[in-house]
Coordinates of C-alpha atoms and ligand atoms in Angstrom, one line a residue:
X1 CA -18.0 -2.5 -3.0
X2 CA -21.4 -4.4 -3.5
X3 CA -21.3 -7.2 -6.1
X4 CA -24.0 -9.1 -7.4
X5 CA -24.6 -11.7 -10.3
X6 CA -27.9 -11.1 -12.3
X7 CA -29.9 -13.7 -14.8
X8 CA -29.6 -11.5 -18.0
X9 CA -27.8 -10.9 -21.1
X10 CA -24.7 -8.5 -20.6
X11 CA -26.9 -5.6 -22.7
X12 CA -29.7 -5.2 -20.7
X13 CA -28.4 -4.7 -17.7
X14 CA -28.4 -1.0 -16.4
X15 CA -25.1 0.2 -15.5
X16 CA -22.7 3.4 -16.0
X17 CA -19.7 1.4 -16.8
X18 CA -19.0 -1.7 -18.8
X19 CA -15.6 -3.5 -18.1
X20 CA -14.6 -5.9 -21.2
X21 CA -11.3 -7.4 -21.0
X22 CA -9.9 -8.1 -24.7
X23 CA -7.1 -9.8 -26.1
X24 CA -4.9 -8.8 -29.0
X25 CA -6.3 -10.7 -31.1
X26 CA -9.6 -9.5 -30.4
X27 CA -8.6 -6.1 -30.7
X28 CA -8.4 -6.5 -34.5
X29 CA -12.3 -7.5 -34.6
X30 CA -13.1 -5.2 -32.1
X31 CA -16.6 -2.8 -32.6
X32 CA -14.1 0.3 -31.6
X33 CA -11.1 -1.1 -33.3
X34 CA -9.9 2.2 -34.9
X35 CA -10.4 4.3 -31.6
X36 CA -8.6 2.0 -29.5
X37 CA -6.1 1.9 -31.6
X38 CA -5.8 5.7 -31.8
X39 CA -5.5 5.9 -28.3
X40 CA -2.8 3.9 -28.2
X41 CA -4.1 0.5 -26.7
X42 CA -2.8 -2.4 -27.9
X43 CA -4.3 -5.0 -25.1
X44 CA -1.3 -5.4 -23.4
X45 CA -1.5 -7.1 -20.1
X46 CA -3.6 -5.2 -17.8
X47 CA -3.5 -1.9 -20.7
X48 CA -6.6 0.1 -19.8
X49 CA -8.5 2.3 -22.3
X50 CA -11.4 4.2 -21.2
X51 CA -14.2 5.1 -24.5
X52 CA -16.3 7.4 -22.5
X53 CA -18.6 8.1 -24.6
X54 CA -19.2 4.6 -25.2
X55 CA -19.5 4.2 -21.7
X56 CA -16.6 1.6 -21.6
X57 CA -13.5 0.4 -19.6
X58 CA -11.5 -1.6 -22.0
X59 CA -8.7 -3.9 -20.4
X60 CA -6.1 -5.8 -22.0
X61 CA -5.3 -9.3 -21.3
X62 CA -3.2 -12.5 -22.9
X63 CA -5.0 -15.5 -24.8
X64 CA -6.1 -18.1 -22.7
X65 CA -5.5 -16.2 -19.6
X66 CA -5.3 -17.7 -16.4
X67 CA -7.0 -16.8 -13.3
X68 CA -4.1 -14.8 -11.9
X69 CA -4.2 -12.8 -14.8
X70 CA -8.0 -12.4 -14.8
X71 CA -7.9 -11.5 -11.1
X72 CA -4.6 -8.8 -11.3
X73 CA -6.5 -7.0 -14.3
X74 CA -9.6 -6.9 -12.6
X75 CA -8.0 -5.3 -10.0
X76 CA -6.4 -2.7 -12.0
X77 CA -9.6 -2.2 -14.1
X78 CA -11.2 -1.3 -10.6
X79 CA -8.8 0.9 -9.6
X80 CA -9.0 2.6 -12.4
X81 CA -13.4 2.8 -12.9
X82 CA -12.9 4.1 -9.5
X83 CA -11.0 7.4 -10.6
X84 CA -14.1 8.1 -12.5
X85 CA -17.7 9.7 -11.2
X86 CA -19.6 6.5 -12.2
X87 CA -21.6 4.7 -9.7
X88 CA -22.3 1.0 -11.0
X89 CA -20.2 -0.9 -13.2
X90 CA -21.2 -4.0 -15.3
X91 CA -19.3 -7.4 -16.6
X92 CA -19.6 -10.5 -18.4
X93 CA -18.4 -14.1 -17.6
X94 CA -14.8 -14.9 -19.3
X95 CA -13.6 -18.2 -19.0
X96 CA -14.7 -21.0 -16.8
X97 CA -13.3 -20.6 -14.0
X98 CA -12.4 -16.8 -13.9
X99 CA -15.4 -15.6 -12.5
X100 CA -14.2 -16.1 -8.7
X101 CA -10.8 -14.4 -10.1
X102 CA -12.9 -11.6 -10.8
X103 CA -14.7 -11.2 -7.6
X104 CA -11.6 -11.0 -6.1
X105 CA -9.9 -8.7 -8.7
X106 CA -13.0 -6.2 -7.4
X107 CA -12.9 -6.7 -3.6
X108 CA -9.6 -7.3 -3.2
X109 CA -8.4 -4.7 -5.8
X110 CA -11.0 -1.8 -4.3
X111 CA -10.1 -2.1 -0.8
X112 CA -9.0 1.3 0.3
X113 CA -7.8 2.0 3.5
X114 CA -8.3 6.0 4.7
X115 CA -8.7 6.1 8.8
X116 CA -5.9 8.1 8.9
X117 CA -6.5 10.8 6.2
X118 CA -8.5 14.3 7.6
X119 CA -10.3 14.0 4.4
X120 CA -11.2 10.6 2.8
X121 CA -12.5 10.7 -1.0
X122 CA -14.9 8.0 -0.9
X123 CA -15.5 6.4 -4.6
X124 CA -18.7 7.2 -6.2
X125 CA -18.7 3.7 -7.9
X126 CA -20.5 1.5 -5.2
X127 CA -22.1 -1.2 -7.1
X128 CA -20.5 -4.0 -10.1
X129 CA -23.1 -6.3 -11.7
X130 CA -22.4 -9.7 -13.6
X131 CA -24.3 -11.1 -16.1
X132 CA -24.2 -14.9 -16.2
X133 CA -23.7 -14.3 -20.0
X134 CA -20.4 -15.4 -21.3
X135 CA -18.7 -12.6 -23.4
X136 CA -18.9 -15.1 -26.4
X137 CA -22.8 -14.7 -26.2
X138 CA -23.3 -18.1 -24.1
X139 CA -24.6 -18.7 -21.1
X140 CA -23.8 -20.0 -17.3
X141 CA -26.1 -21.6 -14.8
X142 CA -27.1 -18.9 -12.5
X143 CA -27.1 -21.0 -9.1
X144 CA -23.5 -22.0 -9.5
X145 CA -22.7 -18.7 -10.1
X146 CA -24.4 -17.4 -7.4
X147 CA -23.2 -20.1 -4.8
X148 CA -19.2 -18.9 -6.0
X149 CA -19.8 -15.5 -5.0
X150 CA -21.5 -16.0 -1.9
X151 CA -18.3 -18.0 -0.8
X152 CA -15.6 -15.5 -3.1
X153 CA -16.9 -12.6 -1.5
X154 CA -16.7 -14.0 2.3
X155 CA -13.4 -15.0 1.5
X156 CA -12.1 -11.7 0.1
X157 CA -14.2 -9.7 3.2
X158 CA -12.0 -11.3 5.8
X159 CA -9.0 -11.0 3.4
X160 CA -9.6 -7.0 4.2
X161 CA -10.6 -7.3 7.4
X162 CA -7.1 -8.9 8.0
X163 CA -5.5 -6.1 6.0
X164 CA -7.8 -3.4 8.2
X165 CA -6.2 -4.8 11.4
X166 CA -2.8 -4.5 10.4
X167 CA -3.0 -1.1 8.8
X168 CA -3.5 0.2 12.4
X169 CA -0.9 2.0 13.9
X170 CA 1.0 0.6 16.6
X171 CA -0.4 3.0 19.2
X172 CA -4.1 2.3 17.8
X173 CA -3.3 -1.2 17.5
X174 CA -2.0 -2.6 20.8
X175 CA -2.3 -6.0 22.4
X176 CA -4.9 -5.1 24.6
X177 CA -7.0 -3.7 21.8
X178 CA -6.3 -6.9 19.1
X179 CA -8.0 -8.9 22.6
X180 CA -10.6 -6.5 22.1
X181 CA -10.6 -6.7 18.3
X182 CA -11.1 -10.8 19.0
X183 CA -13.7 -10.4 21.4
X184 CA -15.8 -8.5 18.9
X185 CA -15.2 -10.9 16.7
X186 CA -16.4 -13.5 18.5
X187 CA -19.4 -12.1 19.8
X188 CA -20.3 -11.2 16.0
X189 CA -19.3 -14.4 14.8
X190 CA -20.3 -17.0 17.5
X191 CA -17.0 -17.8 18.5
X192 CA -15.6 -18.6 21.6
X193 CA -12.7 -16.3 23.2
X194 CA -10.6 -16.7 26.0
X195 CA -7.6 -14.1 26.9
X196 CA -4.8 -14.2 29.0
X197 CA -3.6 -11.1 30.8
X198 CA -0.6 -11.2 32.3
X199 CA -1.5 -12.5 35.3
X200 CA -2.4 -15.8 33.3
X201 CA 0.8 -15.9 31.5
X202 CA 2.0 -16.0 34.6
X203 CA -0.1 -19.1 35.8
X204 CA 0.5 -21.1 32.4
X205 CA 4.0 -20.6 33.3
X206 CA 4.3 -18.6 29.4
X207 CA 8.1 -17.0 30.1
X208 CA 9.2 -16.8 26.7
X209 CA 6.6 -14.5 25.5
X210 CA 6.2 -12.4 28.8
X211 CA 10.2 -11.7 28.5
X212 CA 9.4 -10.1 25.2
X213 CA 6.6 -7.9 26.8
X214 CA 7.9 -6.9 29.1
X215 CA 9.7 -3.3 28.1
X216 CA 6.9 -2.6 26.5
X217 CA 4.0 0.1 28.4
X218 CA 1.2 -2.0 26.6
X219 CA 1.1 -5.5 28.6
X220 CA 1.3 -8.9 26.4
X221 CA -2.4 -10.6 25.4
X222 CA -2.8 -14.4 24.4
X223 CA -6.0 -14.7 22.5
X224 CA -7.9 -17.7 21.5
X225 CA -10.6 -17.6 19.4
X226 CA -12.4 -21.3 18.8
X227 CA -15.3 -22.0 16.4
X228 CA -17.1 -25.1 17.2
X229 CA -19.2 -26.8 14.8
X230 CA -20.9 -30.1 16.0
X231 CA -19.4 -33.2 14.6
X232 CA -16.4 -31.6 12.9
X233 CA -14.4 -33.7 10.0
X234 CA -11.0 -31.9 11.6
X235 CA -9.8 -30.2 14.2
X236 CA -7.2 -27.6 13.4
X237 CA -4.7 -25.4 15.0
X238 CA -3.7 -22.1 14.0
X239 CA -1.2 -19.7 15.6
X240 CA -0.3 -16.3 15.0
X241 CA 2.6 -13.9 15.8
X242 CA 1.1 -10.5 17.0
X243 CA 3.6 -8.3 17.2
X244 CA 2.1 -5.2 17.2
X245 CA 5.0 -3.4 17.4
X246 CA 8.7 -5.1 16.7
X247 CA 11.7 -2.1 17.5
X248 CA 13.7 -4.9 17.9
X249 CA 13.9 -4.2 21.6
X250 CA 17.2 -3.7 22.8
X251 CA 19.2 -5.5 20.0
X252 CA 17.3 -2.5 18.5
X253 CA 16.8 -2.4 15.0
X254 CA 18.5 0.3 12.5
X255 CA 15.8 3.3 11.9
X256 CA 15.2 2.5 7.8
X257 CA 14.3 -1.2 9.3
X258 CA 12.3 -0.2 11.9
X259 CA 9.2 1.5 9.9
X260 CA 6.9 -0.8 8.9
X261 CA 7.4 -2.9 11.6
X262 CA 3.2 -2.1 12.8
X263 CA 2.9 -5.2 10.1
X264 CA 4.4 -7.9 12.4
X265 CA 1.2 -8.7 13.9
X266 CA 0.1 -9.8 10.6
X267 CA 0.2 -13.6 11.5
X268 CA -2.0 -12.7 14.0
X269 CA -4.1 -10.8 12.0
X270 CA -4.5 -13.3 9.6
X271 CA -5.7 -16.4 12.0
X272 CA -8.2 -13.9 13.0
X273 CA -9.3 -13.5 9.8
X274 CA -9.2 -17.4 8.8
X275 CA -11.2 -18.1 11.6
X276 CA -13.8 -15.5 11.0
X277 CA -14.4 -16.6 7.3
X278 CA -14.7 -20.1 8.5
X279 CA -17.5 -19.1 10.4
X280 CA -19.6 -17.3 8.0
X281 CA -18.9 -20.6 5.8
X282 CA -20.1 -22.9 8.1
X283 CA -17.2 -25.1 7.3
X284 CA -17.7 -28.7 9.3
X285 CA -14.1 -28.0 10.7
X286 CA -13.1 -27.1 14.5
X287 CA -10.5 -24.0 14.3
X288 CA -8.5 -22.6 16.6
X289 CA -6.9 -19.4 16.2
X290 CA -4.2 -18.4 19.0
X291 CA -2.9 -15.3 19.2
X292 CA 0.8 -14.2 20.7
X293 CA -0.2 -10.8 21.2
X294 CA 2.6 -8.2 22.2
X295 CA 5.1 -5.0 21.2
X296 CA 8.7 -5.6 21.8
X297 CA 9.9 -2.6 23.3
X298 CA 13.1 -0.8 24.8
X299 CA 13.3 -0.3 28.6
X300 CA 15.0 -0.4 31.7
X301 CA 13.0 -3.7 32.2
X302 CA 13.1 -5.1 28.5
X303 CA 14.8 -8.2 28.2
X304 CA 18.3 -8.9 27.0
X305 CA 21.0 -10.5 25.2
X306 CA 22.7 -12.6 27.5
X307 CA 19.1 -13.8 29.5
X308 CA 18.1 -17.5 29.2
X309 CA 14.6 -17.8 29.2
X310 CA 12.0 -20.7 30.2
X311 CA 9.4 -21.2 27.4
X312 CA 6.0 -22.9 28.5
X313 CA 7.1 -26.8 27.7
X314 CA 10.1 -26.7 29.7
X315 CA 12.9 -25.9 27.5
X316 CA 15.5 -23.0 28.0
X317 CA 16.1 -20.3 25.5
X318 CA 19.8 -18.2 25.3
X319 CA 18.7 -15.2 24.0
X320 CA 21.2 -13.5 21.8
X321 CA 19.3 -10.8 20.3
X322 CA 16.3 -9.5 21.2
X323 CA 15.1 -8.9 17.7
X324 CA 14.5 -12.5 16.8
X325 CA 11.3 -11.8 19.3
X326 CA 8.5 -13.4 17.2
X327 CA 10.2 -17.6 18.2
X328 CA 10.2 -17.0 21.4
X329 CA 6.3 -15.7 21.6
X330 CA 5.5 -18.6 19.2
X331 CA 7.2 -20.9 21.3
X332 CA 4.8 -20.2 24.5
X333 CA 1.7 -19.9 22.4
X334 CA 2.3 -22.9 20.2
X335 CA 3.1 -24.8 23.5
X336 CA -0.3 -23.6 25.1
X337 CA -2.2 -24.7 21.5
X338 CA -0.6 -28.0 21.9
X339 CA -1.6 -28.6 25.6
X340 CA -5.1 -27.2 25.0
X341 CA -6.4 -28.4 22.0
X342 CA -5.5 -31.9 20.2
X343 CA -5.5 -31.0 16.8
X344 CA -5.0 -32.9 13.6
X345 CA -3.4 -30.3 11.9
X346 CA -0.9 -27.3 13.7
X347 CA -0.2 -24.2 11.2
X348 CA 1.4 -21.3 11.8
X349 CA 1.6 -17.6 10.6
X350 CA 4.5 -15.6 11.4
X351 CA 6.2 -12.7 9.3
X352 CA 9.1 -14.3 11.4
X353 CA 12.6 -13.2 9.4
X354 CA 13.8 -11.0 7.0
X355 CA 15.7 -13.9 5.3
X356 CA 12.8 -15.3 4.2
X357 CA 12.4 -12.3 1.7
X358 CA 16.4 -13.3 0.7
X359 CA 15.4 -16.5 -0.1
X360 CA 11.9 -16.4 -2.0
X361 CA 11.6 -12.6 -2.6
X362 CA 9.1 -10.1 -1.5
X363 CA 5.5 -11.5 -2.9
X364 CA 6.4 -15.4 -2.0
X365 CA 5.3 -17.0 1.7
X366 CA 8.2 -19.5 3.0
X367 CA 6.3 -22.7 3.6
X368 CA 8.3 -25.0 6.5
X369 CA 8.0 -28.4 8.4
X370 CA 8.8 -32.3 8.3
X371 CA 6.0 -33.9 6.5
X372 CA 6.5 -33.4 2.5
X373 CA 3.6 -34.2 1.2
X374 CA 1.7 -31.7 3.5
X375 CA 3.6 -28.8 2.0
X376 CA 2.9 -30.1 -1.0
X377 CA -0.7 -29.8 -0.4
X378 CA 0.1 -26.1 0.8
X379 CA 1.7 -25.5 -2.7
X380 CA -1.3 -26.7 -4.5
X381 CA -4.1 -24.7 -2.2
X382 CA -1.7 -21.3 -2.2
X383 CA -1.6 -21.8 -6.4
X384 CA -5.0 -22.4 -6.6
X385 CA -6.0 -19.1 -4.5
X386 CA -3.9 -16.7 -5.6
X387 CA -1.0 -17.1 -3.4
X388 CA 2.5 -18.0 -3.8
X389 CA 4.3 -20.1 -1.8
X390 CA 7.7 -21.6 -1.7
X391 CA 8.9 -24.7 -0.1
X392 CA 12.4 -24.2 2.1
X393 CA 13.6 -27.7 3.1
X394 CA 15.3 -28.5 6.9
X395 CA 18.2 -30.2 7.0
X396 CA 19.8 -31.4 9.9
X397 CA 23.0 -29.5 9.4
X398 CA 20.8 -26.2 10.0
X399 CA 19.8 -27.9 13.2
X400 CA 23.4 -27.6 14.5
X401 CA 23.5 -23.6 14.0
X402 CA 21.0 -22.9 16.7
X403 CA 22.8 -25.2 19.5
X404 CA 23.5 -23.3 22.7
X405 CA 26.8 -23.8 25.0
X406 CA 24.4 -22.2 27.7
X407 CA 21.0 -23.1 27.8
X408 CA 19.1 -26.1 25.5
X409 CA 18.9 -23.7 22.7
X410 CA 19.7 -20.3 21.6
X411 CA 17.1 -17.7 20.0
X412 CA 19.3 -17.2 16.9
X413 CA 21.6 -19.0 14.5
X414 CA 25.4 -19.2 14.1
X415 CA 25.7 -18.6 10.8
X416 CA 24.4 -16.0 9.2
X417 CA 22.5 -17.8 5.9
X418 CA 19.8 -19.7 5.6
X419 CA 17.8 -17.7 8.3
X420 CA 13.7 -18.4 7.8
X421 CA 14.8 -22.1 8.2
X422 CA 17.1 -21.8 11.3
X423 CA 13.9 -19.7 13.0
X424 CA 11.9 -22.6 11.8
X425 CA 14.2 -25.3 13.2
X426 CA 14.0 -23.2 16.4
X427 CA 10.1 -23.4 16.5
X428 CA 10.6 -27.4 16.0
X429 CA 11.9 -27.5 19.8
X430 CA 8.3 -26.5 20.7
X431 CA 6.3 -28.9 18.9
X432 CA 5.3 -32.5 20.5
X433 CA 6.7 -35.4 19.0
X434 CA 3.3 -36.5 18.2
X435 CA 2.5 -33.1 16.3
X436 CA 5.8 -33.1 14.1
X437 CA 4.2 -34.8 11.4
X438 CA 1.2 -32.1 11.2
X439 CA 2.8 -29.0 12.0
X440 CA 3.6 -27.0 9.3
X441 CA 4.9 -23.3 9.6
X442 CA 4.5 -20.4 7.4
X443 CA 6.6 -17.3 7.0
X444 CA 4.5 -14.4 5.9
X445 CA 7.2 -11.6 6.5
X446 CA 7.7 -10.6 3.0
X447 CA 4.0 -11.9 1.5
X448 CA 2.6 -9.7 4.0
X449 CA 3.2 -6.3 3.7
X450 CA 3.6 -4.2 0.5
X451 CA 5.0 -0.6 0.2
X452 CA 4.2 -0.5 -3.5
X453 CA 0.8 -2.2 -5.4
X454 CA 1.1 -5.5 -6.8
X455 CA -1.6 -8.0 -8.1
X456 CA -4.8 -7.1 -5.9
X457 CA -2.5 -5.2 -3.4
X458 CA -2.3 -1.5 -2.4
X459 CA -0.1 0.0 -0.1
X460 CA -0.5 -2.1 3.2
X461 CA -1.3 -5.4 4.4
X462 CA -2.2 -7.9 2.1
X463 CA -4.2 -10.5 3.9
X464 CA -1.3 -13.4 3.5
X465 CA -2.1 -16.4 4.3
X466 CA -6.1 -15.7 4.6
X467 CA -6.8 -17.0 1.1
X468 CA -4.4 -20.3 0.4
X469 CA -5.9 -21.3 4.1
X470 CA -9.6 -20.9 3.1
X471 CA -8.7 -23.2 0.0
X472 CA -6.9 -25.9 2.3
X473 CA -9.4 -26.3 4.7
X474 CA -12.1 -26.4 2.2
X475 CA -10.7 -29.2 0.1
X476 CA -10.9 -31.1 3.8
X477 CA -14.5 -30.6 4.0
X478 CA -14.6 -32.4 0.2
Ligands
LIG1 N1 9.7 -9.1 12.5 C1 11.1 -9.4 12.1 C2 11.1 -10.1 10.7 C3 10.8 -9.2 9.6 C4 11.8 -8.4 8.9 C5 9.5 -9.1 9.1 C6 11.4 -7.6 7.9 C7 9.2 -8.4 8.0 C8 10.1 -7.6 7.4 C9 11.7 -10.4 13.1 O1 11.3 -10.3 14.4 C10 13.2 -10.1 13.1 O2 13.5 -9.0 13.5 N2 13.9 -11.0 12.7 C11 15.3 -10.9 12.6 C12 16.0 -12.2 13.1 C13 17.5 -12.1 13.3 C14 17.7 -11.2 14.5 C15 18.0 -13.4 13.6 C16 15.7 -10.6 11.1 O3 15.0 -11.1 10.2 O4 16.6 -9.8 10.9
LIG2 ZN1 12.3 -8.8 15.5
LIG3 ZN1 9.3 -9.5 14.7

């Protein structure tokens, strides 16, 4: 979808469609009052009402609307002006601040994804215009406008390209081919890659993740994208878990739990697509994105319950089942971030355990680590982009549950509540006592797939994590 922002008045602009978004209120003053009203439409909350032969989308939407609400009926307005034959759609500005709410209602909420249907049915609309009118009659400075889509729209293009990546099929989208997937990346994007084979696992001593590899016919990948900007204000750490394919290995999971599981490389995904947006901002930040590529897998050479593993810093892992896979791949990689690169800040991005949905629900991204007011500033930069996040606090009771009689820990927890924070507290192990303070780890396992639409999500990835990261790292460069 192609949007652009134009210097005239909402009426002279040349489109087939107009989208106005009207409250109840203004329903009673409305030109086509009596027709809407005939038709049923009473502005409810993302109600849609098309006039065709006025050449209009209506769409409901509450007084004083927020951005989220802006954004989620923008997204259904698309949806919908893209069942039609029209080919260009026209808006006006609403409130202040909703205009980037609406970009984002039309990129994020247009994005199909059809490489995988015989026959895709391509939209006919292709192009939505703003005005930098208000819908009062009043007007916006064009610039401004015009520098918040520039940055909206780069934002909500990697958001997709994230979704893209973990759309692909497990057999499409293998370790070796996310390596690839990076390296175009970085040659498009002037990043610099490096990847580890398994030969250089080997060398960097990276047990943990190799163990989880290795029943697997598609061989692990570590990837590390860097982008490099001279004089940076920061230098920031991001991880990913890339499991491109999680059967749970031989503490196999039950059939019904299995599909889906293509999305557990979506932390992965999503420090790909960080890192690419950073670049086409030009953000004064060092980022590096690390990648824990691999599919855990059932063989007579997968790992086991019962094997203690050594993980990259030292430290020996009891594993008793093999489907709590994503720790012990984050375990080498975040040890290989940590010797590699001194960071200020070390994030990462894991759909990591099903308990995290338990706690915080499907929609809602578990937000973990030591230094308070650093998830606090997580809270504020996933609210202000369209996330949700939820804070789930350590305690050092948790921290017993995960003690091993056998090695120095053990790769699940004793008890069978509070799960996304025992896998957290399991991750601590691998962080250096100097990092503790700036590591914080987020659990993307329900905020990262969807089965059904919500917001500005169809059927598929969502791109977690990609926007509430953009907005964090940009109030650093302030
Ligand atoms: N990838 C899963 C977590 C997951 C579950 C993500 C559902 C998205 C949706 C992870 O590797 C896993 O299997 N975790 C186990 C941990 C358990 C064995 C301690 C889980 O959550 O059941
Ligand atoms: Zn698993
Ligand atoms: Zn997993």
């Amino acid at each position: 979808m192609n949007v652009k922002i134009v210097n005239q008045p909402l009426g002279q602009i040349n489109a087939d469609l107009s989208v106005e978004f009207v409250t109840p209120a203004q329903l009673e003053t409305h030109p086509h009052t009596a027709l809407l009203k005939q038709a049923g439409f009473k502005a409810d909350l993302e109600q849609l009402c098309a006039l065709h032969e006025h050449r209009l989308l209506v769409c409901g939407i509450d007084n004083n609307a927020s951005d989220e609400l802006y954004r989620s009926a923008m997204a259904a307005a698309i949806r919908s002006a893209m069942n039609y034959g029209y080919g260009t759609l026209k808006l006006a500005q609403y409130t202040q601040k909703s205009f980037k709410a609406l970009i984002e209602g039309v990129l994020l909420g247009s994005y199909r994804f059809e490489a995988y249907k015989s026959e895709p049915k391509p939209s006919s609309l292709t192009e939505v215009i703003f005005s930098n009118e208000n819908h009062d009659g009043s007007g916006n400075a064009i610039d401004e406008l015009e520098a918040i889509l520039k940055q909206t729209t780069i934002i909500a293009k990697a958001t997709n390209f994230v979704r893209t990546l973990v759309n692909q099929t497990p057999d499409d989208m293998t370790p070796q081919q996310m390596a690839i997937t990076a390296d175009i990346l970085a040659k498009n994007n002037n990043l610099e890659c490096t990847i580890l084979d398994v030969n250089g696992l080997e060398d960097e001593k990276m047990f943990a993740m190799l163990s989880v590899g290795r029943g697997s016919a598609h061989p692990p990948r570590l990837i590390h994208l860097a982008y490099k900007p001279e004089n940076p204000k920061r230098v920031i750490t991001l991880v990913g878990k890339g499991l491109t394919y999680d059967s749970g290995g031989l503490s196999l999971k039950a059939a019904t739990s299995m599909v889906t599981m293509k999305m557990d490389k979506a932390g992965g995904c999503a420090v790909m697509g960080i890192i690419k947006a950073v670049s086409e901002l030009n953000l004064d930040i060092e980022v590096h994105a690390f990648v824990g590529a691999v599919e855990n897998m059932i063989s007579g050479n997968a790992y086991k319950p019962d094997d203690v593993l050594r993980a990259k810093n030292g430290k020996t892992i009891e594993v008793r089942n093999t489907d709590a896979e994503g720790r012990l791949v984050l375990a080498d990689v975040l040890g290989y971030a940590q010797e590699y690169v001194k960071a200020d800040y070390l994030f990462d991005y894991a759909t990591l355990t099903g308990a995290c949905m338990v706690a915080l629900g499907p929609y809602t991204t578990g937000v973990m680590g030591h230094n308070e007011s650093l998830k606090q500033e997580w809270l504020s930069a996933a609210d202000a982009s369209g996330e949700y996040c939820g804070i789930l606090p350590f305690n050092r009771h948790l921290k017993k549950l995960i003690k091993s009689d056998l090695a120095d820990v053990c790769n699940v927890s004793s008890k069978p509540y509070g799960g996304a924070i025992t896998a957290a507290l399991f991750l601590d192990n691998f962080i250096n006592e100097d990092m503790k303070e700036k590591w914080v780890h987020f659990d993307i396992a329900g905020s990262a797939y969807t089965e059904s639409a919500w917001d500005v999500h169809t059927y598929g990835g969502t791109g977690a994590g990609v926007r509430m990261t953009l907005n964090w790292l940009m109030e650093q460069c302030k």
